[in-house]
Amino acid sequence: MTELKPIKEGKVREIYDNGDTLIMVATDRISCFDVILNNQVTKKGAVLTQMSRFWFDMTQDILPNHMISVDVNDMPEFFRQEQFDGNSMLCRKLEILPIECIVRGYITGSGWASYVKDGTVCGIRLPEGLQESDKLPEPIYTPSTKAEIGEHDENISYEQSVDYLEHRFPGKGAEYAAKVRDYTLALYKKCAEYALTRGIIIADTKFEFGLDSEGNIVLADEMLTPDSSRFWPADGYEPGHAQPSFDKQFARDWLKSHEEHNWTLPEEIVHKTINNYLLGYEMLTGKKL
């Protein structure tokens, strides 16, 4: 069996070249505040991959996505090892667009901090009198740059996203910016409505898109996972304060309240974090992992 090496490693994912396709492996690493923590969170990679698979299947009517298979039998022999089973996805190769497509349906996190400061989120003026965690009148699209590991994504305006895309794809910037904005909002609305029927509020999330060989826009990367989204339990939702969540906010909150953490979580917090991921997965999909 030939050992393969990833051609690219992100904070959580490893990408392997497979000729005219890619294999994307979601590891059990966890990152907070753009830093990879020293802990592994067992099963986390499988949750991310299987949840993406669930949403990709659900949203094919809106636009195509890059997923071909999550069955390791469809991949080279190297991936038929226990460490890759359940957390690997065979994908189409795409030219990834250089922006993160963020949509916010509720006001929380950095959006809430910005609103408190000047009444805007990413330059978008919002109604007066909103409370923390309030549902917005309509979801808002707030793109950002895509940072390298160790750097922070930077929020940009819609107009700046046009410029970013125009620089990379001359003559196509305005068209691509409008399409990914519209796809982002359509995906969010469909999935957020479904999630509510399963007892989960999707407060915000981010999507990534790429171009296939014919120049069509295709949904890429991960989709609506606890790493890329804020999931809140609908039961007990109450604006006016931060909400409990099914994502890594649990780990973030612990790090923020313990200054001398050395980017290491206690085992109890690791255990609670993966239980959060698993509960969110089971509520949304109706299946156990």
Short mmCIF file of N, CA and C in Angstrom, two decimals, residues 77-227:
data_model
loop_
_atom_site.label_atom_id
_atom_site.label_comp_id
_atom_site.label_asym_id
_atom_site.label_seq_id
_atom_site.Cartn_x
_atom_site.Cartn_y
_atom_site.Cartn_z
N GLU A 77 -6.58 2.62 -1.91
CA GLU A 77 -6.43 1.66 -0.80
C GLU A 77 -5.95 2.32 0.49
N PHE A 78 -5.09 3.33 0.38
CA PHE A 78 -4.54 4.02 1.54
C PHE A 78 -5.63 4.51 2.50
N PHE A 79 -6.80 4.86 1.94
CA PHE A 79 -7.87 5.44 2.76
C PHE A 79 -8.76 4.38 3.38
N ARG A 80 -8.48 3.12 3.09
CA ARG A 80 -9.28 2.04 3.69
C ARG A 80 -8.67 1.61 5.01
N GLN A 81 -8.34 2.60 5.83
CA GLN A 81 -7.83 2.38 7.17
C GLN A 81 -8.82 3.01 8.15
N GLU A 82 -8.81 2.50 9.37
CA GLU A 82 -9.80 2.95 10.36
C GLU A 82 -9.78 4.47 10.55
N GLN A 83 -8.58 5.06 10.49
CA GLN A 83 -8.47 6.51 10.77
C GLN A 83 -9.15 7.38 9.72
N PHE A 84 -9.48 6.80 8.56
CA PHE A 84 -10.12 7.58 7.49
C PHE A 84 -11.60 7.23 7.30
N ASP A 85 -12.07 6.18 7.94
CA ASP A 85 -13.43 5.70 7.71
C ASP A 85 -14.44 6.64 8.38
N GLY A 86 -15.32 7.22 7.59
CA GLY A 86 -16.36 8.10 8.12
C GLY A 86 -16.02 9.57 8.08
N ASN A 87 -14.73 9.90 7.99
CA ASN A 87 -14.35 11.32 8.03
C ASN A 87 -13.68 11.79 6.74
N SER A 88 -13.81 10.99 5.66
CA SER A 88 -13.15 11.32 4.39
C SER A 88 -14.20 11.50 3.30
N MET A 89 -13.95 12.46 2.41
CA MET A 89 -14.90 12.74 1.33
C MET A 89 -14.14 12.87 0.02
N LEU A 90 -14.57 12.10 -0.98
CA LEU A 90 -14.04 12.21 -2.33
C LEU A 90 -14.77 13.35 -3.02
N CYS A 91 -13.99 14.30 -3.57
CA CYS A 91 -14.58 15.55 -4.06
C CYS A 91 -14.11 15.89 -5.47
N ARG A 92 -14.93 16.66 -6.16
CA ARG A 92 -14.53 17.24 -7.43
C ARG A 92 -13.47 18.30 -7.20
N LYS A 93 -12.56 18.46 -8.15
CA LYS A 93 -11.58 19.54 -8.07
C LYS A 93 -12.22 20.83 -8.56
N LEU A 94 -12.02 21.89 -7.82
CA LEU A 94 -12.58 23.19 -8.15
C LEU A 94 -11.52 24.28 -8.00
N GLU A 95 -11.75 25.41 -8.64
CA GLU A 95 -10.95 26.60 -8.36
C GLU A 95 -11.72 27.40 -7.31
N ILE A 96 -11.21 27.40 -6.09
CA ILE A 96 -11.95 27.98 -4.96
C ILE A 96 -11.95 29.51 -5.04
N LEU A 97 -13.12 30.11 -4.84
CA LEU A 97 -13.23 31.57 -4.83
C LEU A 97 -12.60 32.11 -3.55
N PRO A 98 -11.89 33.26 -3.63
CA PRO A 98 -11.06 33.72 -2.51
C PRO A 98 -11.81 34.50 -1.42
N ILE A 99 -13.08 34.16 -1.18
CA ILE A 99 -13.81 34.82 -0.08
C ILE A 99 -14.60 33.78 0.70
N GLU A 100 -14.84 34.09 1.98
CA GLU A 100 -15.75 33.31 2.82
C GLU A 100 -17.12 33.97 2.72
N CYS A 101 -18.15 33.18 2.51
CA CYS A 101 -19.50 33.72 2.33
C CYS A 101 -20.30 33.50 3.62
N ILE A 102 -20.41 34.54 4.41
CA ILE A 102 -21.00 34.44 5.75
C ILE A 102 -22.42 34.99 5.73
N VAL A 103 -23.32 34.28 6.40
CA VAL A 103 -24.70 34.76 6.52
C VAL A 103 -25.07 34.73 8.00
N ARG A 104 -25.74 35.79 8.43
CA ARG A 104 -26.13 35.94 9.83
C ARG A 104 -27.65 36.11 9.90
N GLY A 105 -28.30 35.19 10.60
CA GLY A 105 -29.75 35.28 10.78
C GLY A 105 -30.12 35.85 12.13
N TYR A 106 -29.15 35.84 13.05
CA TYR A 106 -29.34 36.34 14.42
C TYR A 106 -28.13 37.17 14.78
N ILE A 107 -28.27 38.07 15.73
CA ILE A 107 -27.15 38.95 16.06
C ILE A 107 -26.42 38.43 17.29
N THR A 108 -25.18 38.04 17.09
CA THR A 108 -24.39 37.41 18.15
C THR A 108 -22.92 37.54 17.82
N GLY A 109 -22.07 37.17 18.77
CA GLY A 109 -20.63 37.15 18.51
C GLY A 109 -20.07 38.51 18.11
N SER A 110 -19.20 38.50 17.10
CA SER A 110 -18.58 39.75 16.66
C SER A 110 -19.62 40.71 16.07
N GLY A 111 -20.70 40.15 15.51
CA GLY A 111 -21.76 41.00 14.98
C GLY A 111 -22.44 41.81 16.07
N TRP A 112 -22.68 41.17 17.21
CA TRP A 112 -23.29 41.87 18.35
C TRP A 112 -22.34 42.95 18.87
N ALA A 113 -21.06 42.63 18.98
CA ALA A 113 -20.08 43.61 19.47
C ALA A 113 -20.04 44.83 18.56
N SER A 114 -20.10 44.61 17.26
CA SER A 114 -20.09 45.71 16.30
C SER A 114 -21.37 46.55 16.40
N TYR A 115 -22.51 45.87 16.56
CA TYR A 115 -23.79 46.58 16.67
C TYR A 115 -23.83 47.46 17.91
N VAL A 116 -23.33 46.94 19.03
CA VAL A 116 -23.30 47.72 20.27
C VAL A 116 -22.46 48.98 20.08
N LYS A 117 -21.39 48.84 19.30
CA LYS A 117 -20.45 49.95 19.10
C LYS A 117 -21.06 51.06 18.24
N ASP A 118 -21.66 50.68 17.09
CA ASP A 118 -22.12 51.75 16.18
C ASP A 118 -23.40 51.43 15.41
N GLY A 119 -24.11 50.38 15.83
CA GLY A 119 -25.39 50.09 15.18
C GLY A 119 -25.31 49.39 13.85
N THR A 120 -24.08 48.94 13.48
CA THR A 120 -23.92 48.26 12.19
C THR A 120 -23.25 46.90 12.40
N VAL A 121 -23.39 46.04 11.40
CA VAL A 121 -22.65 44.79 11.32
C VAL A 121 -22.02 44.73 9.94
N CYS A 122 -20.69 44.75 9.90
CA CYS A 122 -19.97 44.72 8.63
C CYS A 122 -20.45 45.83 7.69
N GLY A 123 -20.70 47.01 8.26
CA GLY A 123 -21.11 48.15 7.45
C GLY A 123 -22.59 48.21 7.14
N ILE A 124 -23.34 47.18 7.54
CA ILE A 124 -24.79 47.15 7.28
C ILE A 124 -25.51 47.72 8.50
N ARG A 125 -26.28 48.80 8.30
CA ARG A 125 -26.99 49.40 9.43
C ARG A 125 -28.23 48.57 9.75
N LEU A 126 -28.38 48.28 11.05
CA LEU A 126 -29.50 47.45 11.50
C LEU A 126 -30.48 48.28 12.32
N PRO A 127 -31.71 47.79 12.50
CA PRO A 127 -32.69 48.55 13.29
C PRO A 127 -32.19 48.83 14.71
N GLU A 128 -32.64 49.93 15.28
CA GLU A 128 -32.28 50.25 16.66
C GLU A 128 -33.01 49.33 17.62
N GLY A 129 -32.45 49.16 18.81
CA GLY A 129 -33.15 48.46 19.88
C GLY A 129 -33.03 46.95 19.86
N LEU A 130 -32.15 46.39 19.04
CA LEU A 130 -31.97 44.94 19.05
C LEU A 130 -31.29 44.48 20.33
N GLN A 131 -31.64 43.30 20.80
CA GLN A 131 -30.97 42.69 21.94
C GLN A 131 -29.99 41.63 21.43
N GLU A 132 -29.03 41.26 22.27
CA GLU A 132 -28.12 40.18 21.92
C GLU A 132 -28.92 38.92 21.62
N SER A 133 -28.57 38.24 20.54
CA SER A 133 -29.20 36.98 20.09
C SER A 133 -30.56 37.18 19.43
N ASP A 134 -30.98 38.41 19.21
CA ASP A 134 -32.24 38.64 18.49
C ASP A 134 -32.17 38.09 17.08
N LYS A 135 -33.33 37.63 16.60
CA LYS A 135 -33.44 37.27 15.18
C LYS A 135 -33.48 38.55 14.36
N LEU A 136 -32.73 38.60 13.27
CA LEU A 136 -32.73 39.78 12.41
C LEU A 136 -33.99 39.78 11.54
N PRO A 137 -34.44 40.98 11.13
CA PRO A 137 -35.63 41.04 10.27
C PRO A 137 -35.48 40.18 9.02
N GLU A 138 -34.28 40.19 8.44
CA GLU A 138 -33.92 39.34 7.31
C GLU A 138 -32.47 38.91 7.50
N PRO A 139 -32.09 37.71 7.08
CA PRO A 139 -30.66 37.33 7.16
C PRO A 139 -29.81 38.31 6.36
N ILE A 140 -28.60 38.58 6.86
CA ILE A 140 -27.69 39.49 6.15
C ILE A 140 -26.45 38.74 5.68
N TYR A 141 -25.93 39.17 4.55
CA TYR A 141 -24.75 38.55 3.93
C TYR A 141 -23.54 39.42 4.23
N THR A 142 -22.54 38.84 4.90
CA THR A 142 -21.37 39.62 5.32
C THR A 142 -20.09 38.84 4.96
N PRO A 143 -19.59 39.00 3.73
CA PRO A 143 -18.42 38.22 3.31
C PRO A 143 -17.16 38.60 4.07
N SER A 144 -16.15 37.73 3.98
CA SER A 144 -14.85 38.04 4.58
C SER A 144 -13.74 37.49 3.68
N THR A 145 -12.52 37.92 3.98
CA THR A 145 -11.36 37.36 3.30
C THR A 145 -11.10 35.96 3.84
N LYS A 146 -10.27 35.19 3.14
CA LYS A 146 -9.86 33.86 3.60
C LYS A 146 -8.42 33.96 4.07
N ALA A 147 -8.22 33.81 5.38
CA ALA A 147 -6.89 33.99 5.96
C ALA A 147 -6.08 32.70 5.90
N GLU A 148 -4.76 32.85 5.90
CA GLU A 148 -3.87 31.71 6.06
C GLU A 148 -3.90 31.27 7.52
N ILE A 149 -3.39 30.06 7.80
CA ILE A 149 -3.34 29.57 9.19
C ILE A 149 -2.54 30.56 10.05
N GLY A 150 -3.09 30.87 11.23
CA GLY A 150 -2.41 31.79 12.14
C GLY A 150 -2.81 33.24 11.94
N GLU A 151 -3.53 33.52 10.84
CA GLU A 151 -4.02 34.87 10.58
C GLU A 151 -5.54 34.88 10.75
N HIS A 152 -6.10 36.07 10.80
CA HIS A 152 -7.55 36.19 11.01
C HIS A 152 -8.24 36.60 9.72
N ASP A 153 -9.42 36.01 9.48
CA ASP A 153 -10.24 36.49 8.37
C ASP A 153 -10.63 37.93 8.64
N GLU A 154 -10.80 38.70 7.56
CA GLU A 154 -11.15 40.11 7.72
C GLU A 154 -12.49 40.35 7.06
N ASN A 155 -13.44 40.92 7.81
CA ASN A 155 -14.75 41.23 7.23
C ASN A 155 -14.59 42.28 6.15
N ILE A 156 -15.31 42.09 5.04
CA ILE A 156 -15.28 43.06 3.95
C ILE A 156 -16.71 43.37 3.53
N SER A 157 -16.90 44.49 2.86
CA SER A 157 -18.23 44.85 2.37
C SER A 157 -18.54 44.05 1.10
N TYR A 158 -19.80 44.07 0.71
CA TYR A 158 -20.18 43.40 -0.53
C TYR A 158 -19.40 44.00 -1.71
N GLU A 159 -19.26 45.34 -1.71
CA GLU A 159 -18.54 46.02 -2.80
C GLU A 159 -17.08 45.56 -2.84
N GLN A 160 -16.48 45.38 -1.67
CA GLN A 160 -15.10 44.88 -1.63
C GLN A 160 -15.01 43.45 -2.15
N SER A 161 -16.07 42.66 -1.90
CA SER A 161 -16.06 41.28 -2.41
C SER A 161 -16.08 41.27 -3.93
N VAL A 162 -16.79 42.22 -4.52
CA VAL A 162 -16.78 42.35 -5.99
C VAL A 162 -15.36 42.62 -6.47
N ASP A 163 -14.67 43.55 -5.78
CA ASP A 163 -13.29 43.90 -6.17
C ASP A 163 -12.36 42.70 -6.01
N TYR A 164 -12.50 41.97 -4.90
CA TYR A 164 -11.67 40.78 -4.66
C TYR A 164 -11.81 39.78 -5.82
N LEU A 165 -13.06 39.53 -6.19
CA LEU A 165 -13.32 38.54 -7.23
C LEU A 165 -12.93 39.06 -8.61
N GLU A 166 -13.11 40.35 -8.83
CA GLU A 166 -12.71 40.95 -10.11
C GLU A 166 -11.20 40.86 -10.30
N HIS A 167 -10.46 41.05 -9.22
CA HIS A 167 -9.00 40.98 -9.29
C HIS A 167 -8.55 39.58 -9.72
N ARG A 168 -9.23 38.57 -9.21
CA ARG A 168 -8.88 37.18 -9.53
C ARG A 168 -9.47 36.72 -10.86
N PHE A 169 -10.69 37.21 -11.16
CA PHE A 169 -11.39 36.78 -12.38
C PHE A 169 -11.85 38.02 -13.15
N PRO A 170 -10.96 38.65 -13.89
CA PRO A 170 -11.30 39.90 -14.59
C PRO A 170 -12.56 39.75 -15.45
N GLY A 171 -13.47 40.73 -15.29
CA GLY A 171 -14.70 40.72 -16.06
C GLY A 171 -15.82 39.91 -15.45
N LYS A 172 -15.51 39.19 -14.35
CA LYS A 172 -16.50 38.30 -13.74
C LYS A 172 -16.82 38.66 -12.29
N GLY A 173 -16.13 39.65 -11.73
CA GLY A 173 -16.26 39.95 -10.30
C GLY A 173 -17.67 40.22 -9.86
N ALA A 174 -18.38 41.10 -10.58
CA ALA A 174 -19.74 41.47 -10.18
C ALA A 174 -20.68 40.28 -10.30
N GLU A 175 -20.53 39.51 -11.38
CA GLU A 175 -21.40 38.34 -11.59
C GLU A 175 -21.21 37.30 -10.49
N TYR A 176 -19.94 36.96 -10.20
CA TYR A 176 -19.68 35.94 -9.19
C TYR A 176 -20.10 36.41 -7.81
N ALA A 177 -19.84 37.69 -7.48
CA ALA A 177 -20.20 38.21 -6.17
C ALA A 177 -21.71 38.13 -5.95
N ALA A 178 -22.48 38.50 -6.96
CA ALA A 178 -23.95 38.46 -6.84
C ALA A 178 -24.44 37.02 -6.71
N LYS A 179 -23.85 36.11 -7.50
CA LYS A 179 -24.31 34.71 -7.46
C LYS A 179 -24.02 34.06 -6.11
N VAL A 180 -22.80 34.25 -5.57
CA VAL A 180 -22.51 33.58 -4.29
C VAL A 180 -23.30 34.21 -3.15
N ARG A 181 -23.57 35.51 -3.23
CA ARG A 181 -24.45 36.14 -2.22
C ARG A 181 -25.83 35.50 -2.26
N ASP A 182 -26.40 35.38 -3.46
CA ASP A 182 -27.75 34.84 -3.59
C ASP A 182 -27.80 33.36 -3.19
N TYR A 183 -26.78 32.60 -3.58
CA TYR A 183 -26.72 31.19 -3.17
C TYR A 183 -26.60 31.07 -1.65
N THR A 184 -25.77 31.91 -1.06
CA THR A 184 -25.56 31.87 0.39
C THR A 184 -26.88 32.08 1.13
N LEU A 185 -27.63 33.10 0.72
CA LEU A 185 -28.89 33.41 1.40
C LEU A 185 -29.93 32.31 1.15
N ALA A 186 -29.95 31.76 -0.07
CA ALA A 186 -30.93 30.70 -0.38
C ALA A 186 -30.63 29.43 0.41
N LEU A 187 -29.34 29.06 0.50
CA LEU A 187 -28.95 27.87 1.26
C LEU A 187 -29.30 28.04 2.74
N TYR A 188 -28.96 29.22 3.27
CA TYR A 188 -29.23 29.46 4.69
C TYR A 188 -30.73 29.38 4.98
N LYS A 189 -31.53 30.05 4.17
CA LYS A 189 -32.97 30.09 4.45
C LYS A 189 -33.57 28.68 4.43
N LYS A 190 -33.21 27.88 3.43
CA LYS A 190 -33.77 26.53 3.34
C LYS A 190 -33.34 25.68 4.54
N CYS A 191 -32.05 25.73 4.87
CA CYS A 191 -31.53 24.86 5.92
C CYS A 191 -31.94 25.34 7.30
N ALA A 192 -32.01 26.66 7.51
CA ALA A 192 -32.43 27.19 8.81
C ALA A 192 -33.90 26.84 9.09
N GLU A 193 -34.73 26.89 8.04
CA GLU A 193 -36.14 26.52 8.22
C GLU A 193 -36.26 25.05 8.59
N TYR A 194 -35.49 24.19 7.91
CA TYR A 194 -35.51 22.76 8.24
C TYR A 194 -35.03 22.54 9.68
N ALA A 195 -33.90 23.18 10.04
CA ALA A 195 -33.31 22.95 11.36
C ALA A 195 -34.28 23.31 12.47
N LEU A 196 -35.06 24.36 12.26
CA LEU A 196 -36.04 24.75 13.28
C LEU A 196 -37.05 23.64 13.54
N THR A 197 -37.40 22.88 12.50
CA THR A 197 -38.33 21.77 12.69
C THR A 197 -37.69 20.65 13.50
N ARG A 198 -36.36 20.66 13.61
CA ARG A 198 -35.63 19.65 14.39
C ARG A 198 -35.17 20.19 15.74
N GLY A 199 -35.64 21.40 16.08
CA GLY A 199 -35.32 21.96 17.40
C GLY A 199 -34.01 22.70 17.48
N ILE A 200 -33.46 23.11 16.32
CA ILE A 200 -32.17 23.82 16.31
C ILE A 200 -32.29 25.12 15.53
N ILE A 201 -31.78 26.19 16.12
CA ILE A 201 -31.65 27.49 15.45
C ILE A 201 -30.25 27.57 14.85
N ILE A 202 -30.16 27.87 13.56
CA ILE A 202 -28.86 28.15 12.95
C ILE A 202 -28.68 29.67 12.99
N ALA A 203 -27.88 30.14 13.92
CA ALA A 203 -27.73 31.59 14.12
C ALA A 203 -26.94 32.23 12.99
N ASP A 204 -25.87 31.57 12.58
CA ASP A 204 -25.07 32.07 11.45
C ASP A 204 -24.22 30.92 10.93
N THR A 205 -23.67 31.11 9.74
CA THR A 205 -22.82 30.08 9.15
C THR A 205 -22.00 30.69 8.04
N LYS A 206 -21.11 29.88 7.47
CA LYS A 206 -20.33 30.36 6.31
C LYS A 206 -20.27 29.25 5.27
N PHE A 207 -20.21 29.67 4.02
CA PHE A 207 -20.08 28.74 2.90
C PHE A 207 -18.86 29.12 2.07
N GLU A 208 -18.36 28.14 1.34
CA GLU A 208 -17.31 28.41 0.35
C GLU A 208 -17.77 27.86 -0.98
N PHE A 209 -17.36 28.55 -2.04
CA PHE A 209 -17.74 28.15 -3.39
C PHE A 209 -16.50 28.08 -4.27
N GLY A 210 -16.64 27.29 -5.35
CA GLY A 210 -15.57 27.20 -6.33
C GLY A 210 -16.15 27.13 -7.72
N LEU A 211 -15.27 27.12 -8.70
CA LEU A 211 -15.67 27.01 -10.10
C LEU A 211 -15.24 25.65 -10.64
N ASP A 212 -16.15 25.00 -11.38
CA ASP A 212 -15.74 23.76 -12.03
C ASP A 212 -15.05 24.09 -13.35
N SER A 213 -14.68 23.07 -14.12
CA SER A 213 -13.90 23.28 -15.33
C SER A 213 -14.65 24.06 -16.40
N GLU A 214 -15.99 24.14 -16.26
CA GLU A 214 -16.80 24.88 -17.23
C GLU A 214 -17.19 26.27 -16.71
N GLY A 215 -16.65 26.65 -15.56
CA GLY A 215 -16.93 27.98 -15.01
C GLY A 215 -18.22 28.08 -14.21
N ASN A 216 -18.83 26.93 -13.90
CA ASN A 216 -20.05 26.94 -13.07
C ASN A 216 -19.69 27.05 -11.59
N ILE A 217 -20.52 27.75 -10.83
CA ILE A 217 -20.29 27.88 -9.39
C ILE A 217 -20.80 26.62 -8.68
N VAL A 218 -19.94 26.07 -7.81
CA VAL A 218 -20.22 24.82 -7.11
C VAL A 218 -19.97 25.03 -5.62
N LEU A 219 -20.83 24.49 -4.77
CA LEU A 219 -20.65 24.57 -3.32
C LEU A 219 -19.51 23.64 -2.90
N ALA A 220 -18.62 24.13 -2.04
CA ALA A 220 -17.40 23.38 -1.72
C ALA A 220 -17.17 23.31 -0.21
N ASP A 221 -16.04 22.72 0.16
CA ASP A 221 -15.55 22.66 1.53
C ASP A 221 -16.56 21.92 2.43
N GLU A 222 -16.78 22.43 3.64
CA GLU A 222 -17.76 21.83 4.55
C GLU A 222 -19.06 22.62 4.45
N MET A 223 -20.12 22.06 5.03
CA MET A 223 -21.39 22.76 4.98
C MET A 223 -22.17 22.59 6.28
N LEU A 224 -22.49 23.72 6.90
CA LEU A 224 -23.35 23.74 8.09
C LEU A 224 -22.94 22.72 9.13
N THR A 225 -21.67 22.75 9.48
CA THR A 225 -21.16 21.90 10.56
C THR A 225 -21.02 22.75 11.82
N PRO A 226 -20.80 22.10 12.97
CA PRO A 226 -20.57 22.87 14.20
C PRO A 226 -19.28 23.69 14.15
N ASP A 227 -18.38 23.39 13.21
CA ASP A 227 -17.15 24.19 13.07
C ASP A 227 -17.39 25.47 12.28
#
